[in-house]
């Protein structure tokens, strides 16, 4: 099995006066695992359905390999498809479900038996061929659906939130299994999800979608560490946002004021819409919970921000502290620390100094609000 390149060029999809996908272009390399990530209504499933052929674009081009498939019927595209609801035939055995696409392609019986056996072994269900779908767990049914999608060796596999109906532990297990299988087979995967942790776990690259557009595309590490907008920063991982005032630039970096008193130096440039930087400009600062630390009040140095601990939450591998900035209205900061630290170090009501890593603060134009 060998993956093929998928090319999407300036795809537009309208339903009457409603535009679901607009001017989307993306190249998915052969053997790549690309996730389409976004909230409900962002256009990700509509885009996937157009690649599959179940929905036709209003304008644009879709190619797989060197073939223009923009308006080709789904059964002529030679792509595998896995849905959230499994879509297994309830009156057929596991073996017959997996064999179905081979029978539609007029493959001879001996080859069908061999390929179905190989496909079920691939998903660790080779002893389940005689069972009916109703005799299987949700995770087993999804494995059958995956085997059926791969048995005819498609170069491209499309997956529409296939793990959304499973419990958290099973979902995490299958994420690793699907990624490992995809790497071994070399098939190209386009995977729709609204779960950012799932996308970070499985993907070579992630295309973040919002309002029918791809707003940023890159590796999981790139999107996490270099979000291009407040929307991406807020959607990928956890992020704290602060309204700050721009004071000017010095050798140490941009100077900003937080909570009408404390000043910070930020070494990163301002992202988002182009703006003229001048003293008094309103900006948004964003920082990950793991890039904030606490110290006892008065010990944090000249750039510490005064705060008060509101809540402490123990989560096994780490601890979350909710801390209010003194003199500032708004939600508390989420601060993540290692659970190996002394859990009694800070308690509710403690006065603390909040310390930010200057090179971990993202600045965005105040016009680019979190959506």
Tab-separated table of C-alpha atoms in Angstrom:
chain	number	residue	atom	x	y	z
A	1	UNK	CA	0.000	0.000	0.000
A	2	UNK	CA	1.404	3.371	-1.008
A	3	UNK	CA	-0.080	6.772	-0.277
A	4	UNK	CA	-0.744	9.402	-2.921
A	5	UNK	CA	-0.621	13.184	-2.819
A	6	UNK	CA	-3.913	15.037	-2.387
A	7	UNK	CA	-4.196	18.522	-3.879
A	8	UNK	CA	-7.003	20.929	-3.039
A	9	UNK	CA	-7.074	24.227	-4.923
A	10	UNK	CA	-9.300	27.243	-4.190
A	11	UNK	CA	-12.244	25.109	-3.101
A	12	UNK	CA	-15.529	26.928	-2.608
A	13	UNK	CA	-18.760	25.393	-1.316
A	14	UNK	CA	-22.025	27.293	-1.061
A	15	UNK	CA	-25.423	26.053	0.063
A	16	UNK	CA	-27.700	28.747	-1.329
A	17	UNK	CA	-26.628	31.989	0.322
A	18	UNK	CA	-24.519	30.204	2.959
A	19	UNK	CA	-20.785	29.753	2.300
A	20	UNK	CA	-19.495	26.633	4.110
A	21	UNK	CA	-15.958	26.523	2.668
A	22	UNK	CA	-14.232	29.427	0.952
A	23	UNK	CA	-10.960	29.631	-0.991
A	24	UNK	CA	-9.327	26.614	0.692
A	25	UNK	CA	-6.068	25.344	-0.800
A	26	UNK	CA	-3.888	22.639	0.739
A	27	UNK	CA	-1.390	20.018	-0.427
A	28	UNK	CA	-1.295	16.748	1.515
A	29	UNK	CA	1.906	14.862	0.781
A	30	UNK	CA	1.935	11.139	-0.033
A	31	UNK	CA	1.990	9.182	3.229
A	32	UNK	CA	1.213	12.218	5.374
A	33	UNK	CA	-1.257	12.292	8.262
A	34	UNK	CA	-3.105	15.628	8.069
A	35	UNK	CA	-5.823	16.567	10.551
A	36	UNK	CA	-8.542	19.120	9.819
A	37	UNK	CA	-9.177	20.684	13.214
A	38	UNK	CA	-11.798	23.220	14.161
A	39	UNK	CA	-15.025	23.913	16.030
A	40	UNK	CA	-18.439	22.777	14.831
A	41	UNK	CA	-19.443	24.667	11.694
A	42	UNK	CA	-15.862	25.513	10.694
A	43	UNK	CA	-16.140	23.635	7.358
A	44	UNK	CA	-13.834	20.705	8.091
A	45	UNK	CA	-16.369	17.900	7.456
A	46	UNK	CA	-17.718	19.686	4.360
A	47	UNK	CA	-14.170	19.812	2.973
A	48	UNK	CA	-13.632	16.114	3.738
A	49	UNK	CA	-16.941	15.167	2.072
A	50	UNK	CA	-15.883	17.034	-1.073
A	51	UNK	CA	-12.577	15.151	-1.156
A	52	UNK	CA	-14.554	11.908	-0.732
A	53	UNK	CA	-17.003	12.864	-3.494
A	54	UNK	CA	-20.129	12.798	-1.331
A	55	UNK	CA	-20.481	16.543	-1.816
A	56	UNK	CA	-19.488	18.512	-4.916
A	57	UNK	CA	-17.698	21.867	-4.738
A	58	UNK	CA	-19.194	25.041	-6.122
A	59	UNK	CA	-15.766	25.872	-7.549
A	60	UNK	CA	-12.175	24.686	-7.285
A	61	UNK	CA	-10.063	21.592	-7.963
A	62	UNK	CA	-9.460	18.286	-6.147
A	63	UNK	CA	-6.703	15.939	-7.319
A	64	UNK	CA	-5.462	12.621	-5.943
A	65	UNK	CA	-2.165	11.637	-7.489
A	66	UNK	CA	-2.348	13.029	-11.016
A	67	UNK	CA	-6.126	12.486	-11.350
A	68	UNK	CA	-8.637	15.317	-11.384
A	69	UNK	CA	-11.440	13.945	-9.202
A	70	UNK	CA	-13.340	17.179	-8.573
A	71	UNK	CA	-16.614	15.878	-9.996
A	72	UNK	CA	-15.949	12.111	-10.054
A	73	UNK	CA	-18.411	9.807	-8.222
A	74	UNK	CA	-17.304	8.540	-4.767
A	75	UNK	CA	-17.092	4.879	-5.874
A	76	UNK	CA	-14.680	5.862	-8.666
A	77	UNK	CA	-12.185	7.674	-6.450
A	78	UNK	CA	-10.535	4.638	-4.821
A	79	UNK	CA	-10.358	6.232	-1.369
A	80	UNK	CA	-11.149	4.588	1.965
A	81	UNK	CA	-13.653	6.212	4.333
A	82	UNK	CA	-14.209	5.702	8.063
A	83	UNK	CA	-17.141	7.411	9.802
A	84	UNK	CA	-17.865	8.121	13.466
A	85	UNK	CA	-20.886	5.788	13.499
A	86	UNK	CA	-18.962	2.815	11.994
A	87	UNK	CA	-21.568	2.289	9.178
A	88	UNK	CA	-21.236	-1.519	9.409
A	89	UNK	CA	-23.881	-3.720	7.793
A	90	UNK	CA	-25.729	-5.224	10.810
A	91	UNK	CA	-26.915	-8.320	8.864
A	92	UNK	CA	-23.384	-9.250	7.752
A	93	UNK	CA	-20.637	-10.961	9.722
A	94	UNK	CA	-17.359	-9.185	10.435
A	95	UNK	CA	-15.740	-11.151	7.587
A	96	UNK	CA	-18.475	-10.192	5.117
A	97	UNK	CA	-18.386	-6.535	6.151
A	98	UNK	CA	-14.663	-6.372	5.454
A	99	UNK	CA	-15.033	-8.393	2.222
A	100	UNK	CA	-17.773	-6.127	0.847
A	101	UNK	CA	-15.545	-3.588	-1.009
A	102	UNK	CA	-13.548	-6.447	-2.554
A	103	UNK	CA	-16.710	-8.162	-3.820
A	104	UNK	CA	-17.837	-4.863	-5.350
A	105	UNK	CA	-14.522	-4.821	-7.220
A	106	UNK	CA	-15.062	-8.411	-8.495
A	107	UNK	CA	-12.009	-9.810	-6.681
A	108	UNK	CA	-11.850	-13.635	-6.763
A	109	UNK	CA	-12.810	-15.627	-3.654
A	110	UNK	CA	-9.350	-16.906	-2.781
A	111	UNK	CA	-7.857	-13.427	-2.849
A	112	UNK	CA	-10.802	-12.049	-0.833
A	113	UNK	CA	-10.250	-14.662	1.902
A	114	UNK	CA	-6.543	-13.842	2.089
A	115	UNK	CA	-6.959	-10.078	2.091
A	116	UNK	CA	-9.793	-10.098	4.629
A	117	UNK	CA	-7.691	-12.295	6.906
A	118	UNK	CA	-4.741	-9.923	6.551
A	119	UNK	CA	-6.919	-6.862	7.202
A	120	UNK	CA	-8.489	-8.338	10.345
A	121	UNK	CA	-5.077	-9.416	11.636
A	122	UNK	CA	-3.832	-5.881	10.995
A	123	UNK	CA	-6.454	-4.519	13.412
A	124	UNK	CA	-6.031	-7.441	15.847
A	125	UNK	CA	-9.440	-9.008	15.105
A	126	UNK	CA	-8.418	-12.081	13.095
A	127	UNK	CA	-10.380	-14.365	15.465
A	128	UNK	CA	-13.604	-12.350	15.091
A	129	UNK	CA	-14.529	-12.976	11.449
A	130	UNK	CA	-17.636	-15.052	12.219
A	131	UNK	CA	-19.117	-12.597	14.716
A	132	UNK	CA	-21.887	-10.108	13.991
A	133	UNK	CA	-21.351	-6.366	14.598
A	134	UNK	CA	-23.825	-6.411	17.511
A	135	UNK	CA	-21.543	-8.888	19.307
A	136	UNK	CA	-18.640	-6.421	19.307
A	137	UNK	CA	-17.719	-3.490	21.533
A	138	UNK	CA	-17.594	0.028	20.129
A	139	UNK	CA	-13.822	-0.110	19.804
A	140	UNK	CA	-13.968	-3.459	18.014
A	141	UNK	CA	-16.621	-2.170	15.608
A	142	UNK	CA	-14.427	0.813	14.770
A	143	UNK	CA	-11.515	-1.544	14.098
A	144	UNK	CA	-13.741	-3.505	11.679
A	145	UNK	CA	-14.672	-0.263	9.928
A	146	UNK	CA	-10.966	0.567	9.645
A	147	UNK	CA	-10.165	-2.893	8.233
A	148	UNK	CA	-12.960	-2.522	5.674
A	149	UNK	CA	-11.620	0.888	4.607
A	150	UNK	CA	-8.081	-0.477	4.159
A	151	UNK	CA	-8.744	-3.949	2.713
A	152	UNK	CA	-8.806	-2.767	-0.916
A	153	UNK	CA	-5.505	-0.919	-0.332
A	154	UNK	CA	-6.593	2.653	-1.091
A	155	UNK	CA	-3.846	5.257	-1.460
A	156	UNK	CA	-5.880	7.752	0.612
A	157	UNK	CA	-7.894	7.175	3.793
A	158	UNK	CA	-10.462	9.774	4.908
A	159	UNK	CA	-11.642	9.678	8.523
A	160	UNK	CA	-14.538	11.758	9.899
A	161	UNK	CA	-14.282	11.929	13.714
A	162	UNK	CA	-13.981	8.117	13.879
A	163	UNK	CA	-13.273	7.999	17.620
A	164	UNK	CA	-15.841	10.550	18.770
A	165	UNK	CA	-18.302	7.952	20.127
A	166	UNK	CA	-15.724	6.101	22.261
A	167	UNK	CA	-14.766	6.652	25.899
A	168	UNK	CA	-11.581	8.578	26.680
A	169	UNK	CA	-9.312	5.637	27.513
A	170	UNK	CA	-10.304	3.623	24.436
A	171	UNK	CA	-10.094	6.709	22.251
A	172	UNK	CA	-6.520	7.367	23.375
A	173	UNK	CA	-5.586	3.724	22.773
A	174	UNK	CA	-6.989	3.744	19.229
A	175	UNK	CA	-5.294	7.056	18.442
A	176	UNK	CA	-1.909	5.396	18.912
A	177	UNK	CA	-2.987	2.237	17.054
A	178	UNK	CA	-4.275	4.182	14.030
A	179	UNK	CA	-1.156	6.359	13.855
A	180	UNK	CA	1.162	3.344	14.140
A	181	UNK	CA	-0.790	1.480	11.453
A	182	UNK	CA	-0.776	4.502	9.134
A	183	UNK	CA	2.992	4.873	9.445
A	184	UNK	CA	3.530	1.174	8.746
A	185	UNK	CA	1.261	1.143	5.668
A	186	UNK	CA	2.316	4.523	4.255
A	187	UNK	CA	-1.265	5.472	3.382
A	188	UNK	CA	-2.175	9.181	3.144
A	189	UNK	CA	-4.696	10.109	5.865
A	190	UNK	CA	-6.949	13.166	6.104
A	191	UNK	CA	-8.578	13.127	9.527
A	192	UNK	CA	-11.388	15.386	10.771
A	193	UNK	CA	-11.606	16.127	14.488
A	194	UNK	CA	-12.671	18.894	16.867
A	195	UNK	CA	-10.451	17.409	19.607
A	196	UNK	CA	-7.170	19.335	19.704
A	197	UNK	CA	-5.418	16.734	21.882
A	198	UNK	CA	-6.330	14.048	19.345
A	199	UNK	CA	-4.951	16.184	16.517
A	200	UNK	CA	-1.725	16.885	18.415
A	201	UNK	CA	-1.260	13.164	19.162
A	202	UNK	CA	-1.842	11.776	15.669
A	203	UNK	CA	-0.895	14.356	13.059
A	204	UNK	CA	2.167	15.133	10.990
A	205	UNK	CA	0.483	18.465	10.257
A	206	UNK	CA	-2.716	20.149	11.400
A	207	UNK	CA	-4.890	22.513	9.363
A	208	UNK	CA	-6.888	24.671	11.768
A	209	UNK	CA	-10.212	25.757	10.245
A	210	UNK	CA	-12.619	28.513	11.235
A	211	UNK	CA	-15.543	30.041	9.343
A	212	UNK	CA	-14.811	27.983	6.228
A	213	UNK	CA	-11.136	28.971	5.990
A	214	UNK	CA	-7.824	27.365	6.916
A	215	UNK	CA	-6.448	29.930	9.354
A	216	UNK	CA	-3.113	28.182	10.034
A	217	UNK	CA	-1.420	24.966	8.974
A	218	UNK	CA	1.724	23.417	10.405
A	219	UNK	CA	3.195	20.713	12.596
A	220	UNK	CA	1.695	20.185	16.058
A	221	UNK	CA	4.810	21.744	17.623
A	222	UNK	CA	4.631	24.790	15.316
A	223	UNK	CA	0.954	25.451	16.043
A	224	UNK	CA	1.456	25.021	19.776
A	225	UNK	CA	4.554	27.198	20.080
A	226	UNK	CA	3.903	29.716	17.268
A	227	UNK	CA	0.148	30.378	16.953
A	228	UNK	CA	-0.568	32.962	14.265
A	229	UNK	CA	-3.721	34.367	15.871
A	230	UNK	CA	-5.592	34.442	19.182
A	231	UNK	CA	-8.072	31.934	17.728
A	232	UNK	CA	-5.345	29.351	17.067
A	233	UNK	CA	-3.651	30.116	20.382
A	234	UNK	CA	-6.930	29.540	22.195
A	235	UNK	CA	-7.915	26.425	20.214
A	236	UNK	CA	-4.595	24.561	20.399
A	237	UNK	CA	-3.845	23.661	24.008
A	238	UNK	CA	-4.553	25.829	27.049
A	239	UNK	CA	-3.769	29.533	26.913
A	240	UNK	CA	-4.074	32.514	29.246
A	241	UNK	CA	-5.029	35.870	27.716
A	242	UNK	CA	-4.382	39.297	29.207
A	243	UNK	CA	-5.270	42.750	27.927
A	244	UNK	CA	-2.080	44.803	28.125
A	245	UNK	CA	-0.851	48.265	27.195
A	246	UNK	CA	2.107	48.737	24.845
A	247	UNK	CA	4.709	51.079	26.354
A	248	UNK	CA	7.464	50.998	23.742
A	249	UNK	CA	10.514	48.987	22.683
A	250	UNK	CA	13.902	48.729	24.359
A	251	UNK	CA	16.943	46.554	23.881
A	252	UNK	CA	15.339	43.876	26.072
A	253	UNK	CA	12.236	43.761	23.850
A	254	UNK	CA	8.708	45.158	23.832
A	255	UNK	CA	7.645	46.752	27.098
A	256	UNK	CA	4.066	46.142	28.194
A	257	UNK	CA	1.998	47.092	31.232
A	258	UNK	CA	-0.233	44.574	33.009
A	259	UNK	CA	-2.927	45.406	35.579
A	260	UNK	CA	-2.195	49.179	35.513
A	261	UNK	CA	1.063	48.749	37.402
A	262	UNK	CA	3.429	45.899	36.582
A	263	UNK	CA	5.612	46.056	33.469
A	264	UNK	CA	7.060	43.161	31.494
A	265	UNK	CA	9.576	42.742	28.678
A	266	UNK	CA	8.486	40.555	25.769
A	267	UNK	CA	11.040	39.296	23.265
A	268	UNK	CA	8.541	38.115	20.625
A	269	UNK	CA	7.146	40.290	17.830
A	270	UNK	CA	3.473	41.262	17.603
A	271	UNK	CA	1.355	38.814	15.557
A	272	UNK	CA	-1.984	39.308	13.840
A	273	UNK	CA	-3.072	42.270	11.776
A	274	UNK	CA	-0.411	44.841	10.954
A	275	UNK	CA	-0.611	47.735	13.396
A	276	UNK	CA	1.543	50.768	14.076
A	277	UNK	CA	3.151	50.215	17.468
A	278	UNK	CA	2.864	53.328	19.596
A	279	UNK	CA	2.722	53.901	23.356
A	280	UNK	CA	-0.765	53.386	24.728
A	281	UNK	CA	-1.766	50.781	22.117
A	282	UNK	CA	-3.978	47.984	23.448
A	283	UNK	CA	-2.612	44.483	22.811
A	284	UNK	CA	-3.420	40.951	23.882
A	285	UNK	CA	-0.771	38.922	25.662
A	286	UNK	CA	-1.076	35.136	25.629
A	287	UNK	CA	0.954	32.658	27.647
A	288	UNK	CA	0.742	28.914	28.267
A	289	UNK	CA	0.002	27.683	31.818
A	290	UNK	CA	3.323	25.807	31.983
A	291	UNK	CA	5.284	29.011	31.249
A	292	UNK	CA	4.120	30.767	34.408
A	293	UNK	CA	5.606	30.203	37.855
A	294	UNK	CA	4.897	31.446	41.374
A	295	UNK	CA	6.984	32.717	44.236
A	296	UNK	CA	6.167	33.959	47.711
A	297	UNK	CA	5.012	37.596	47.719
A	298	UNK	CA	7.976	39.962	47.590
A	299	UNK	CA	10.542	37.393	46.423
A	300	UNK	CA	9.855	37.400	42.679
A	301	UNK	CA	11.930	40.421	41.662
A	302	UNK	CA	11.064	43.735	39.940
A	303	UNK	CA	9.029	42.228	37.074
A	304	UNK	CA	6.801	40.025	39.215
A	305	UNK	CA	3.040	40.615	39.179
A	306	UNK	CA	1.167	40.501	42.463
A	307	UNK	CA	-1.539	37.863	42.704
A	308	UNK	CA	-3.629	35.747	45.055
A	309	UNK	CA	-4.187	31.986	44.834
A	310	UNK	CA	-7.853	31.180	44.291
A	311	UNK	CA	-7.927	27.396	43.730
A	312	UNK	CA	-5.555	24.429	43.631
A	313	UNK	CA	-6.466	21.369	41.531
A	314	UNK	CA	-4.496	18.109	41.715
A	315	UNK	CA	-4.588	16.065	38.485
A	316	UNK	CA	-2.109	13.275	39.154
A	317	UNK	CA	0.667	14.121	36.694
A	318	UNK	CA	0.417	17.845	37.357
A	319	UNK	CA	-1.255	20.491	39.466
A	320	UNK	CA	-3.326	23.460	38.247
A	321	UNK	CA	-3.370	26.656	40.289
A	322	UNK	CA	-5.963	29.342	39.554
A	323	UNK	CA	-4.487	32.713	40.490
A	324	UNK	CA	-6.105	36.160	40.387
A	325	UNK	CA	-3.971	39.146	39.438
A	326	UNK	CA	-4.395	41.800	42.117
A	327	UNK	CA	-6.286	44.845	40.872
A	328	UNK	CA	-7.487	43.152	37.676
A	329	UNK	CA	-11.002	42.008	36.866
A	330	UNK	CA	-11.334	38.931	34.702
A	331	UNK	CA	-10.816	35.187	34.823
A	332	UNK	CA	-7.950	33.837	36.938
A	333	UNK	CA	-4.691	32.710	35.375
A	334	UNK	CA	-4.268	28.958	34.907
A	335	UNK	CA	-0.809	27.946	36.070
A	336	UNK	CA	0.463	24.387	35.600
A	337	UNK	CA	3.143	22.954	37.861
A	338	UNK	CA	4.629	19.505	38.296
A	339	UNK	CA	2.773	17.292	40.765
A	340	UNK	CA	6.156	16.291	42.217
A	341	UNK	CA	6.454	19.744	43.802
A	342	UNK	CA	5.324	20.279	47.365
A	343	UNK	CA	1.536	20.462	47.002
A	344	UNK	CA	1.264	22.503	50.178
A	345	UNK	CA	3.573	25.246	48.862
A	346	UNK	CA	0.630	27.460	47.858
A	347	UNK	CA	-2.896	27.368	49.207
A	348	UNK	CA	-6.107	29.302	48.649
A	349	UNK	CA	-5.723	32.913	49.740
A	350	UNK	CA	-1.913	32.988	49.576
A	351	UNK	CA	-0.371	36.221	48.331
A	352	UNK	CA	2.122	35.378	45.587
A	353	UNK	CA	4.369	36.845	42.915
A	354	UNK	CA	3.511	35.707	39.369
A	355	UNK	CA	6.515	35.259	37.054
A	356	UNK	CA	6.256	35.094	33.259
A	357	UNK	CA	8.911	33.780	30.865
A	358	UNK	CA	9.604	36.758	28.584
A	359	UNK	CA	10.290	34.591	25.519
A	360	UNK	CA	7.042	32.648	26.010
A	361	UNK	CA	4.618	35.586	25.894
A	362	UNK	CA	2.780	35.996	22.585
A	363	UNK	CA	1.540	39.458	21.635
A	364	UNK	CA	-1.420	39.982	19.314
A	365	UNK	CA	-3.047	43.069	17.900
A	366	UNK	CA	-5.954	44.148	20.090
A	367	UNK	CA	-8.214	43.981	16.972
A	368	UNK	CA	-7.688	40.219	16.708
A	369	UNK	CA	-9.914	39.083	19.545
A	370	UNK	CA	-10.324	35.519	20.747
A	371	UNK	CA	-13.260	34.044	18.830
